[in-house]
Coordinates of C-alpha atoms in Angstrom, one line a residue:
Chain A
M1 CA 1.8 -51.3 -3.8
N2 CA 3.1 -47.8 -3.5
R3 CA 2.3 -45.8 -6.6
V4 CA 2.3 -42.2 -8.1
A5 CA -1.0 -41.0 -9.7
I6 CA -0.3 -38.5 -12.3
N7 CA -3.1 -36.1 -13.5
F8 CA -1.8 -36.3 -17.1
D9 CA -3.5 -33.1 -18.3
E10 CA -1.8 -31.2 -15.5
C11 CA 1.7 -32.2 -16.5
K12 CA 3.9 -30.0 -18.5
G13 CA 6.6 -32.5 -19.1
C14 CA 9.5 -30.7 -17.5
R15 CA 11.1 -34.0 -16.6
L16 CA 12.0 -32.8 -13.1
C17 CA 10.3 -35.8 -11.4
V18 CA 11.8 -38.1 -13.9
E19 CA 15.3 -37.1 -13.0
A20 CA 14.7 -36.8 -9.4
C21 CA 13.1 -40.1 -8.8
P22 CA 15.7 -42.4 -7.0
K23 CA 14.2 -45.5 -8.3
N24 CA 13.6 -44.4 -11.7
C25 CA 9.8 -45.1 -11.6
L26 CA 8.9 -42.2 -13.9
H27 CA 9.3 -41.6 -17.7
I28 CA 8.1 -39.2 -20.2
G29 CA 5.7 -41.1 -22.6
N30 CA 4.7 -40.4 -26.1
R31 CA 1.2 -39.3 -25.5
I32 CA 0.4 -35.6 -25.7
N33 CA -2.1 -34.2 -23.2
K34 CA -4.8 -31.6 -23.5
I35 CA -2.4 -28.7 -23.0
G36 CA -0.1 -29.9 -25.5
Y37 CA 2.8 -31.6 -23.6
Q38 CA 4.2 -35.1 -23.5
H39 CA 3.5 -36.0 -20.0
A40 CA 5.1 -38.1 -17.4
E41 CA 4.0 -41.5 -16.7
F42 CA 4.5 -43.9 -13.7
D43 CA 5.3 -47.6 -14.3
S44 CA 7.2 -49.3 -11.6
E45 CA 7.0 -51.5 -8.6
Q46 CA 10.0 -50.0 -7.1
C47 CA 8.2 -46.9 -5.7
T48 CA 9.0 -46.2 -2.1
A49 CA 6.4 -43.4 -1.8
C50 CA 9.2 -41.1 -0.8
G51 CA 7.5 -37.9 -2.2
I52 CA 10.6 -36.6 -4.0
C53 CA 8.7 -36.3 -7.3
F54 CA 5.8 -34.5 -5.5
Y55 CA 8.1 -31.8 -4.2
M56 CA 10.0 -31.5 -7.4
C57 CA 6.9 -31.1 -9.5
P58 CA 6.0 -27.4 -10.0
E59 CA 2.4 -28.2 -10.7
L60 CA 0.2 -27.8 -7.7
G61 CA -2.0 -30.9 -8.3
A62 CA -0.3 -32.9 -10.9
I63 CA 1.2 -35.7 -8.6
T64 CA -0.4 -37.7 -5.8
V65 CA 1.8 -40.1 -4.0
I66 CA -0.1 -43.1 -2.5
K67 CA 1.6 -45.4 -0.1
E68 CA 0.4 -49.0 0.4
D69 CA -1.4 -49.2 3.7
K70 CA -0.1 -52.5 4.9
K71 CA -2.2 -52.6 8.2
A72 CA -5.3 -52.1 6.0
V73 CA -4.4 -55.0 3.8
H74 CA -3.5 -57.2 6.8
H75 CA -7.0 -56.5 8.4
E76 CA -8.7 -57.6 5.3
Chain B
M1 CA -3.0 -44.2 1.9
I2 CA -2.6 -40.9 0.1
K3 CA 0.9 -39.6 1.3
H4 CA 1.3 -36.5 -0.8
T5 CA -1.4 -34.7 -2.7
K6 CA -2.7 -31.2 -3.6
S7 CA -3.1 -29.2 -0.5
K8 CA -6.5 -28.1 0.6
S9 CA -5.3 -24.6 0.8
F10 CA -5.4 -24.6 -3.0
Y11 CA -8.6 -24.1 -5.0
D12 CA -9.8 -27.2 -6.6
T13 CA -10.2 -25.5 -9.9
F14 CA -8.4 -22.3 -10.9
E15 CA -10.8 -19.8 -12.5
R16 CA -8.2 -18.2 -14.5
K17 CA -8.0 -16.9 -17.9
G18 CA -6.2 -19.1 -20.5
P19 CA -6.3 -22.8 -20.9
G20 CA -6.6 -25.4 -18.3
Q21 CA -8.6 -25.0 -15.0
K22 CA -6.4 -27.3 -13.1
V23 CA -3.0 -26.0 -14.1
T24 CA -0.9 -23.0 -13.1
H25 CA 0.1 -20.3 -15.6
Y26 CA 3.8 -21.0 -14.7
C27 CA 6.2 -22.2 -17.4
P28 CA 7.4 -25.8 -17.3
G29 CA 10.1 -26.2 -14.6
C30 CA 9.4 -22.9 -12.9
G31 CA 10.1 -22.6 -9.2
H32 CA 7.0 -20.9 -8.1
G33 CA 4.7 -23.9 -8.3
T34 CA 7.0 -25.8 -5.8
I35 CA 7.1 -22.8 -3.5
H36 CA 3.3 -22.4 -3.6
K37 CA 3.0 -26.1 -2.7
L38 CA 5.3 -25.7 0.2
I39 CA 3.5 -22.6 1.5
A40 CA 0.1 -24.3 1.1
Q41 CA 1.3 -27.4 2.8
A42 CA 2.6 -25.3 5.8
L43 CA -0.8 -23.5 5.9
D44 CA -2.5 -26.8 6.0
E45 CA -0.2 -28.2 8.9
L46 CA -0.6 -25.0 11.0
D47 CA -4.3 -25.0 10.3
V48 CA -4.4 -21.3 9.5
Q49 CA -5.8 -21.3 5.9
D50 CA -9.1 -19.5 6.9
R51 CA -7.2 -16.6 8.5
T52 CA -4.4 -16.2 5.9
I53 CA -4.0 -13.3 3.6
V54 CA -1.5 -13.6 0.8
C55 CA -0.1 -10.4 -0.6
S56 CA 0.7 -11.3 -4.2
P57 CA 3.2 -9.0 -6.0
V58 CA 3.8 -7.6 -9.4
G59 CA 5.7 -10.3 -11.3
C60 CA 4.8 -13.8 -12.5
S61 CA 3.3 -14.8 -9.2
V62 CA 0.9 -11.9 -9.5
F63 CA -1.8 -14.5 -10.1
A64 CA -1.2 -16.4 -6.8
Y65 CA -4.7 -15.4 -6.1
Y66 CA -5.9 -17.9 -8.6
Y67 CA -4.4 -20.6 -6.6
F68 CA -4.3 -20.0 -2.9
D69 CA -7.8 -20.4 -1.3
T70 CA -7.0 -17.7 1.2
G71 CA -7.5 -14.1 1.5
N72 CA -5.5 -12.0 -1.1
I73 CA -4.5 -8.5 -1.8
Q74 CA -2.7 -7.9 -5.0
C75 CA -0.2 -5.0 -4.1
S76 CA 1.3 -2.3 -6.2
H77 CA 4.8 -3.2 -7.4
G78 CA 7.2 -3.7 -4.4
R79 CA 4.7 -2.4 -1.8
A80 CA 3.5 -5.7 -0.2
P81 CA 5.4 -5.2 3.1
A82 CA 3.7 -1.7 3.4
V83 CA 0.3 -3.2 2.7
A84 CA 0.9 -6.1 5.0
T85 CA 1.9 -3.6 7.7
A86 CA -1.5 -1.8 7.3
M87 CA -3.3 -5.1 7.5
R88 CA -1.3 -6.1 10.6
R89 CA -2.4 -3.0 12.3
V90 CA -6.2 -3.9 12.0
H91 CA -6.0 -7.7 11.9
D92 CA -4.1 -8.9 14.9
D93 CA -4.7 -12.7 14.2
A94 CA -4.4 -12.7 10.5
I95 CA -1.6 -14.7 8.9
I96 CA -0.1 -12.4 6.4
I97 CA 2.3 -13.6 3.8
C98 CA 4.3 -11.3 1.4
Y99 CA 5.2 -13.4 -1.6
Q100 CA 7.6 -11.3 -3.7
G101 CA 10.1 -11.8 -6.6
D102 CA 13.5 -10.2 -6.9
G103 CA 12.2 -7.4 -9.3
D104 CA 9.3 -6.7 -6.8
L105 CA 11.3 -6.8 -3.5
A106 CA 15.0 -6.2 -4.3
G107 CA 14.3 -3.7 -7.1
I108 CA 11.1 -1.7 -6.9
G109 CA 10.2 -2.2 -3.2
T110 CA 13.6 -1.9 -1.3
T111 CA 12.2 0.7 0.9
E112 CA 9.2 -1.1 2.0
I113 CA 11.0 -4.4 2.9
I114 CA 13.8 -2.7 4.8
H115 CA 11.3 -0.6 7.0
A116 CA 9.0 -3.5 7.5
A117 CA 12.0 -5.5 8.6
N118 CA 13.2 -2.8 10.8
R119 CA 10.0 -2.4 12.5
G120 CA 10.0 -6.1 13.3
E121 CA 6.4 -6.3 11.9
N122 CA 4.9 -9.8 12.7
L123 CA 5.0 -10.8 9.0
T124 CA 6.3 -13.6 6.8
V125 CA 8.1 -12.6 3.6
F126 CA 8.9 -15.1 0.9
F127 CA 11.4 -13.7 -1.5
V128 CA 11.8 -15.7 -4.6
N129 CA 15.1 -14.9 -6.3
N130 CA 15.6 -16.0 -9.8
A131 CA 18.0 -13.3 -10.7
I132 CA 16.0 -11.9 -13.5
Y133 CA 12.7 -10.1 -14.2
G134 CA 10.6 -12.9 -15.5
M135 CA 7.2 -11.6 -16.4
T136 CA 8.4 -8.7 -18.3
G137 CA 10.6 -10.8 -20.5
G138 CA 13.9 -11.2 -18.7
Q139 CA 15.4 -7.8 -18.0
M140 CA 18.3 -7.5 -15.5
A141 CA 17.2 -7.5 -11.9
P142 CA 19.2 -6.2 -8.9
T143 CA 20.1 -9.8 -8.2
T144 CA 21.3 -10.7 -11.6
L145 CA 24.8 -12.3 -11.5
F146 CA 28.1 -10.8 -13.2
G147 CA 28.3 -11.9 -16.7
Q148 CA 24.6 -13.1 -16.8
K149 CA 23.0 -12.1 -20.2
T150 CA 19.5 -10.6 -20.0
M151 CA 17.5 -8.4 -22.3
T152 CA 19.1 -5.3 -20.7
T153 CA 22.5 -6.6 -20.2
P154 CA 23.0 -8.3 -23.6
T155 CA 26.8 -8.8 -23.2
G156 CA 26.4 -9.8 -19.5
R157 CA 26.1 -7.6 -16.2
T158 CA 29.3 -5.8 -15.2
M159 CA 30.3 -4.1 -12.1
A160 CA 31.3 -0.8 -13.9
Q161 CA 27.8 -0.4 -15.5
D162 CA 25.3 -2.2 -13.4
G163 CA 26.8 -2.6 -10.0
A164 CA 26.8 -5.9 -8.0
P165 CA 24.0 -8.5 -7.3
I166 CA 22.2 -7.6 -4.1
G167 CA 22.2 -10.1 -1.3
V168 CA 18.7 -9.5 0.3
A169 CA 19.1 -12.0 3.0
E170 CA 22.4 -10.3 4.1
I171 CA 20.8 -6.9 4.0
I172 CA 17.8 -8.1 6.2
N173 CA 20.3 -9.8 8.5
A174 CA 22.1 -6.6 9.0
I175 CA 18.9 -5.1 10.6
K176 CA 18.4 -5.9 14.4
S177 CA 14.7 -6.5 14.3
P178 CA 13.9 -9.7 12.3
V179 CA 13.5 -12.9 14.1
Y180 CA 14.3 -15.3 11.3
V181 CA 16.3 -15.0 8.1
E182 CA 17.3 -17.8 5.9
R183 CA 18.2 -18.4 2.4
T184 CA 17.4 -21.7 0.8
S185 CA 17.4 -23.1 -2.7
L186 CA 15.3 -25.3 -5.1
G187 CA 18.4 -27.0 -6.5
T188 CA 17.9 -30.5 -5.3
P189 CA 15.2 -32.5 -3.6
G190 CA 17.3 -32.3 -0.3
K191 CA 17.3 -28.5 -0.6
I192 CA 13.6 -28.4 -1.3
Q193 CA 13.0 -30.2 2.0
K194 CA 15.1 -27.6 3.7
T195 CA 13.1 -24.8 2.0
R196 CA 9.9 -26.7 3.2
K197 CA 11.1 -26.5 6.8
A198 CA 12.2 -22.8 6.5
I199 CA 8.8 -21.8 5.1
K200 CA 7.1 -23.7 7.9
Q201 CA 9.3 -22.2 10.6
A202 CA 8.8 -18.6 9.1
L203 CA 5.0 -19.0 9.3
Q204 CA 5.1 -20.7 12.6
N205 CA 7.0 -17.6 14.0
Q206 CA 4.0 -15.5 12.8
V207 CA 1.4 -17.8 14.3
E208 CA 3.3 -17.4 17.7
K209 CA 3.6 -13.6 17.2
K210 CA 7.3 -13.5 17.2
G211 CA 7.9 -10.9 14.5
F212 CA 9.5 -10.6 11.2
S213 CA 10.6 -13.6 9.2
L214 CA 12.1 -13.6 5.7
V215 CA 12.9 -16.7 3.6
E216 CA 14.9 -16.0 0.4
I217 CA 14.4 -18.9 -2.0
L218 CA 16.7 -19.3 -5.0
A219 CA 14.6 -20.4 -7.8
P220 CA 15.1 -21.2 -11.5
C221 CA 13.6 -19.2 -14.5
P222 CA 14.3 -21.7 -17.2
I223 CA 12.6 -19.6 -19.9
N224 CA 14.3 -16.4 -19.4
W225 CA 17.6 -18.2 -18.5
K226 CA 17.0 -19.9 -21.9
M227 CA 17.5 -23.3 -20.6
E228 CA 15.8 -26.6 -20.3
P229 CA 14.2 -27.1 -16.8
L230 CA 16.8 -29.6 -15.7
Q231 CA 19.6 -27.5 -17.0
A232 CA 18.2 -24.6 -15.1
R233 CA 18.4 -26.5 -11.7
K234 CA 21.9 -27.4 -12.5
W235 CA 22.8 -23.7 -13.4
L236 CA 21.1 -22.6 -10.1
Q237 CA 23.3 -24.8 -8.1
E238 CA 26.5 -24.0 -9.9
H239 CA 26.1 -20.3 -10.4
L240 CA 23.4 -18.8 -8.1
E241 CA 24.3 -20.7 -4.9
P242 CA 28.0 -19.5 -4.8
V243 CA 27.0 -15.9 -5.1
F244 CA 24.0 -16.2 -2.8
P245 CA 25.0 -18.6 0.0
V246 CA 22.4 -21.0 1.0
K247 CA 22.3 -20.9 4.8
Q248 CA 20.4 -19.8 7.9
F249 CA 21.4 -16.3 8.7
R250 CA 19.4 -16.0 12.0
D251 CA 17.0 -17.9 13.9
N252 CA 15.8 -16.3 17.2
S253 CA 12.5 -18.1 17.1
D254 CA 13.4 -20.2 20.1
E255 CA 13.9 -17.1 22.2
L256 CA 10.6 -16.0 23.4
I257 CA 10.6 -12.5 22.1
Q258 CA 6.9 -11.9 21.5
A259 CA 6.2 -8.7 20.0
Q260 CA 6.5 -6.3 23.1
F261 CA 3.4 -4.6 22.3
S262 CA 0.2 -5.2 20.3
T263 CA 0.5 -3.5 17.0
K264 CA -3.3 -3.6 16.6
L265 CA -4.7 -0.2 17.0
P266 CA -7.7 0.0 19.2
W267 CA -10.9 0.1 17.1
K268 CA -12.6 3.5 16.8
S269 CA -16.0 3.9 15.5
D270 CA -16.6 6.8 13.0
E271 CA -18.4 8.8 15.7
E272 CA -15.3 8.4 18.1
V273 CA -12.9 9.6 15.2
L274 CA -15.3 12.5 14.6
D275 CA -15.2 13.3 18.3
Y276 CA -11.4 12.9 18.5
F277 CA -11.0 15.7 15.8
G278 CA -13.8 17.7 17.5
V279 CA -15.9 17.8 14.5
N280 CA -18.8 15.7 15.7
K281 CA -21.3 18.4 15.5
E282 CA -24.8 17.6 14.5
Q283 CA -25.2 18.2 10.9
K284 CA -27.5 21.1 10.4
Q285 CA -30.2 21.5 7.9
V286 CA -28.9 23.7 5.2
K287 CA -30.3 27.2 5.5
Q288 CA -33.0 27.7 2.8
E289 CA -35.3 30.6 4.1
K290 CA -33.4 33.0 1.9
E291 CA -31.8 32.3 -1.4
I292 CA -28.0 33.3 -1.2
E293 CA -25.6 33.8 -4.1
E294 CA -22.8 31.3 -3.9
Q295 CA -19.9 33.1 -2.5
L296 CA -16.5 32.2 -4.3
V297 CA -14.1 34.1 -2.0
K298 CA -10.4 34.8 -2.5
F299 CA -8.9 36.0 0.8
S300 CA -5.4 37.2 -0.1
G301 CA -2.5 39.0 1.6
F302 CA 1.1 38.3 2.7
G303 CA 2.0 35.7 5.2
G304 CA 1.4 36.8 8.7
Q305 CA -1.7 39.0 7.9
G306 CA -3.9 36.2 9.2
V307 CA -5.7 35.5 5.7
M308 CA -5.7 31.8 6.6
L309 CA -7.4 32.4 10.0
G310 CA -9.7 35.0 8.3
G311 CA -10.7 32.3 5.7
V312 CA -11.2 29.6 8.5
L313 CA -13.4 31.9 10.4
M314 CA -15.4 32.8 7.4
A315 CA -16.1 29.0 6.6
N316 CA -16.8 28.4 10.2
C317 CA -19.5 31.2 10.2
A318 CA -21.0 29.7 7.3
T319 CA -21.3 26.1 8.7
E320 CA -22.5 27.7 11.9
E321 CA -25.3 29.2 10.1
G322 CA -26.1 25.9 8.4
L323 CA -24.5 26.6 5.0
N324 CA -22.0 24.5 3.1
A325 CA -18.4 25.8 3.1
T326 CA -15.0 24.8 1.9
W327 CA -11.6 26.5 2.8
L328 CA -8.5 25.8 0.8
P329 CA -5.3 27.3 1.7
S330 CA -2.4 28.2 -0.8
Y331 CA 1.0 29.6 0.4
G332 CA 4.6 29.4 -0.2
P333 CA 7.2 27.7 2.1
E334 CA 7.8 30.9 4.3
M335 CA 6.0 31.2 7.5
R336 CA 6.1 35.0 7.2
G337 CA 6.4 37.4 4.4
G338 CA 5.5 35.2 1.5
T339 CA 2.2 35.6 -0.4
A340 CA -0.6 33.7 0.9
N341 CA -4.3 33.2 -0.1
A342 CA -7.2 31.1 1.1
S343 CA -10.1 30.1 -1.2
I344 CA -13.4 29.8 0.5
I345 CA -16.7 28.6 -1.0
I346 CA -20.0 29.3 0.7
S347 CA -23.1 27.7 -0.8
Q348 CA -26.5 26.4 -0.1
D349 CA -25.8 23.5 -2.5
S350 CA -23.3 20.9 -2.3
I351 CA -19.7 22.0 -3.2
G352 CA -17.8 20.0 -5.7
S353 CA -14.2 21.4 -6.0
P354 CA -12.9 23.6 -3.3
V355 CA -10.8 25.5 -6.0
V356 CA -11.6 29.1 -6.7
D357 CA -10.1 30.2 -10.0
F358 CA -12.5 33.1 -10.5
P359 CA -13.8 34.6 -7.3
N360 CA -16.9 36.8 -7.1
V361 CA -15.5 38.0 -3.8
L362 CA -11.9 39.3 -3.5
I363 CA -10.4 40.4 -0.3
A364 CA -7.1 42.1 -1.0
M365 CA -5.1 42.7 2.2
N366 CA -2.1 44.0 0.3
G367 CA -1.1 45.4 -3.2
P368 CA 0.3 42.3 -4.9
S369 CA -3.0 40.5 -4.0
L370 CA -5.0 43.1 -5.9
D371 CA -2.7 42.9 -8.9
A372 CA -2.8 39.2 -9.0
F373 CA -6.6 38.6 -8.7
E374 CA -8.3 41.9 -9.8
E375 CA -8.8 40.7 -13.3
K376 CA -10.1 37.3 -12.3
V377 CA -13.1 38.6 -10.3
H378 CA -16.5 37.9 -11.9
A379 CA -18.2 40.9 -13.2
G380 CA -20.7 42.1 -10.7
G381 CA -18.5 40.8 -7.9
T382 CA -17.0 42.7 -4.9
I383 CA -13.6 43.5 -4.2
L384 CA -12.6 44.6 -0.5
V385 CA -9.2 46.4 -0.4
N386 CA -7.0 47.1 2.7
S387 CA -6.7 50.9 1.9
S388 CA -4.1 51.5 4.8
I389 CA -1.5 49.8 2.7
V390 CA -2.9 49.5 -0.9
S391 CA -2.7 53.0 -2.4
Q392 CA -3.9 52.1 -5.8
K393 CA -7.6 52.2 -6.9
I394 CA -9.6 49.3 -8.6
S395 CA -9.4 50.0 -12.2
R396 CA -12.5 48.0 -13.1
S397 CA -16.0 49.6 -13.4
D398 CA -18.0 46.4 -13.5
V399 CA -17.2 45.3 -9.8
T400 CA -18.1 46.9 -6.5
A401 CA -15.0 48.3 -4.8
V402 CA -15.0 48.6 -0.9
Y403 CA -12.1 50.4 0.6
I404 CA -11.4 50.1 4.3
P405 CA -8.4 51.0 6.2
V406 CA -8.3 47.9 8.2
S407 CA -4.6 47.9 9.3
D408 CA -5.0 51.5 10.7
L409 CA -8.4 50.5 12.3
A410 CA -6.6 47.5 13.9
S411 CA -3.9 49.6 15.2
E412 CA -6.3 52.0 16.8
V413 CA -7.8 49.0 18.8
G414 CA -4.3 48.0 19.7
M415 CA -3.1 45.1 17.6
I416 CA -2.3 45.5 13.9
A417 CA -2.6 41.7 13.5
G418 CA -6.2 42.1 14.0
A419 CA -6.7 43.6 10.6
N420 CA -8.0 40.3 9.2
I421 CA -10.7 40.2 11.7
I422 CA -11.9 43.8 10.8
M423 CA -11.8 42.8 7.1
L424 CA -13.8 39.6 7.6
A425 CA -16.4 41.5 9.8
T426 CA -16.6 44.1 7.0
Y427 CA -17.3 41.4 4.5
L428 CA -20.0 40.0 6.6
L429 CA -21.7 43.5 7.1
V430 CA -21.3 44.3 3.4
S431 CA -22.5 41.1 1.8
K432 CA -25.2 40.4 4.4
I433 CA -24.8 36.6 3.6
M434 CA -24.1 35.9 7.3
D435 CA -24.9 37.6 10.7
I436 CA -22.0 39.5 12.3
N437 CA -23.0 38.0 15.6
T438 CA -22.3 34.6 14.2
L439 CA -18.7 35.6 14.1
R440 CA -18.8 36.8 17.6
K441 CA -19.9 33.1 18.4
V442 CA -17.6 31.4 16.3
L443 CA -14.4 33.4 17.0
P444 CA -13.6 32.3 20.5
E445 CA -13.9 28.6 19.5
S446 CA -11.6 29.2 16.5
I447 CA -8.8 31.0 18.0
K448 CA -6.1 29.0 19.6
K449 CA -4.5 31.5 21.6
K450 CA -7.4 32.3 24.1
Q451 CA -5.6 35.4 25.4
F452 CA -6.3 37.2 22.0
V453 CA -10.0 36.5 22.1
D454 CA -11.1 39.7 23.9
I455 CA -9.0 42.0 21.6
N456 CA -10.3 40.2 18.5
M457 CA -13.8 40.8 19.7
K458 CA -13.0 44.5 20.1
M459 CA -12.0 44.3 16.3
I460 CA -15.4 43.1 15.4
D461 CA -16.8 46.2 17.3
K462 CA -14.6 48.4 15.5
A463 CA -15.5 47.0 12.1
E464 CA -19.3 47.6 13.0
E465 CA -18.6 51.0 14.1
Y466 CA -16.7 52.0 10.9
F467 CA -19.2 50.3 8.7
K468 CA -22.1 52.3 10.3
E469 CA -20.2 55.6 9.8
H470 CA -18.7 55.2 6.4
L471 CA -20.1 52.2 4.5
S472 CA -23.9 52.0 5.2

C-alpha cells in the first residue's frame, strides 16, 4: 500500500501538506514532537503516492513517499 | 519503492547551532525549504553534486551551507554574482548557483546582478522574492508591494515615499545576454511543479554552458507577513502574483548558443606571472657586509620634476645592491604642476610599512617641499635642497644641509628635466649607501623613453663632477 512516512521530529506543523493532500490522508495530531510542534500524521488507505505533500513540505527530510511496488509483490 | 525522499545533495545531519540536527532553521511554512529541495533534486538528477558550488547570500538563506552537501561560498551582501563570476573564471566545469533573496539581489546587489547578466556569465541565479527583508525582522524590500505594512513602512508602502516594487525578472529580461528568465511561484502544488521544472532547466543550461539563467521564485514569509503558513500561501497568490506576473520571460535554451568563448583564463604559475610583470629576478641575499642606517627618504617637488622617477630609481638601485626597498608615491590629480612626493625606504631588514612620516633624508626639489617637510626630518638627518629654485636656507642646525643647483646643472647638460637624476646621483654620493655605478646600471632599464638614456647618463657624470669640486 502507498504510504507517507513522516519523521515526526522534523515536522513544524505548518499544515501545508495537510491542506494540499487531494485525498485527505494527512492530519495534525495531538502529540508534540522534540522541537515543540504538533506534527503531521499519516493515516489513510487512499494515498496515491502523488508526492504533493513532499513538495509542499518546507522541511528537507520530513516526508518520504513510498509507492507500493506491485511487481515486487507479484513476484513473491 | 521510495518515490520521494530527502535528496542525496543534502547532508544527512545538519551540524548547525540551535536545536535539531535534522531540521532547518527556517520558520514553519517558509518557502526556502521547498526551493532547497527542488534545487537539490535537480542536482541529483543532473548528477552534478560533486562539482556544484552554492553562493549563499546574506539573508535567512545565509545558512544554506548547513544543508547543501556541495561547495559553498558565503558572499558579502548582494555580491554573489560577482563572486560567482570570479569562480567561473577559474573553474570552467563548476556548477555555480547564486541563491539570493530580494533584499540581497534587488536591494543591496543590483549592480552585481545586472552586470553578471549583461556579461551573460554561465551562471544560475535563483532569486527568492518574498517582498520583505526576512532575517533582519521584516523591513521594506525593493519588492515590497504598495500598501504592504512592514517595520519601515508601518502605514504601508507608498509610491510618493518609497517608489514602486521592482520587477527583477523584467529588468533581467530587458538585457540581451541572458538565456533563460522565468518567474515562478510557490503558491500551489501545481506552481511548485512549474518551479521545479524551471529550476532544473536553469541548471541544465549551465551544465550545457549556455549562459546566464535566472529564476525568480515568489515565496511566502509567514512570520514577517504576520500570517499563518496557509494564509501566507493564499496571500502570495492574491497579492504577489498580480504584481509580479508568473510567466516565462525568455527561453533561448533550445538555440545552441554556447558561450562563444571560454571564460576560463589560462592557468599561470606564480613564476609566469612574475615573468609577465618583468620582476622575476633572482632574490638576492640582503647585503650585510657593511651596516647601513635605514634610509627613510622623502623625495619631494612639483609634478613634472621627476620626483617619482627619481624615487623609483633610488629604490631600484637599492634592490640591485641587494637591499630591501619600498617606494610609495603621493600626488594630486594634476599631471603637471601639483605637488608630489615619493616615500622611499631602504633597509637591510624587512620593511613593514612603506609610509614615511618622519624622514631622515629629505630631498626638496622646490620651496614648498622644504616648507612642508623640513620640521619633520629626524635630528641628525640630511636635507638636500635644489638651490637653483629654493632661495631660502635651512633654519635647523641639527641636520646636515646640502645645497646643489640641480636645475642649473641640468640646463648646462642640456635638459632641465634631468635635475632629478642629478639630485639622485648627489644623494648617492653624499650618503655613500649605494654605489653611483649602480645607478648607471639601473637607469637604462628603468627609463621608458630610451632616447633619453644617454642624456640622463650625462646627468650622472655632471653630478659626480660637481660633487668632486664642491661637496667632497
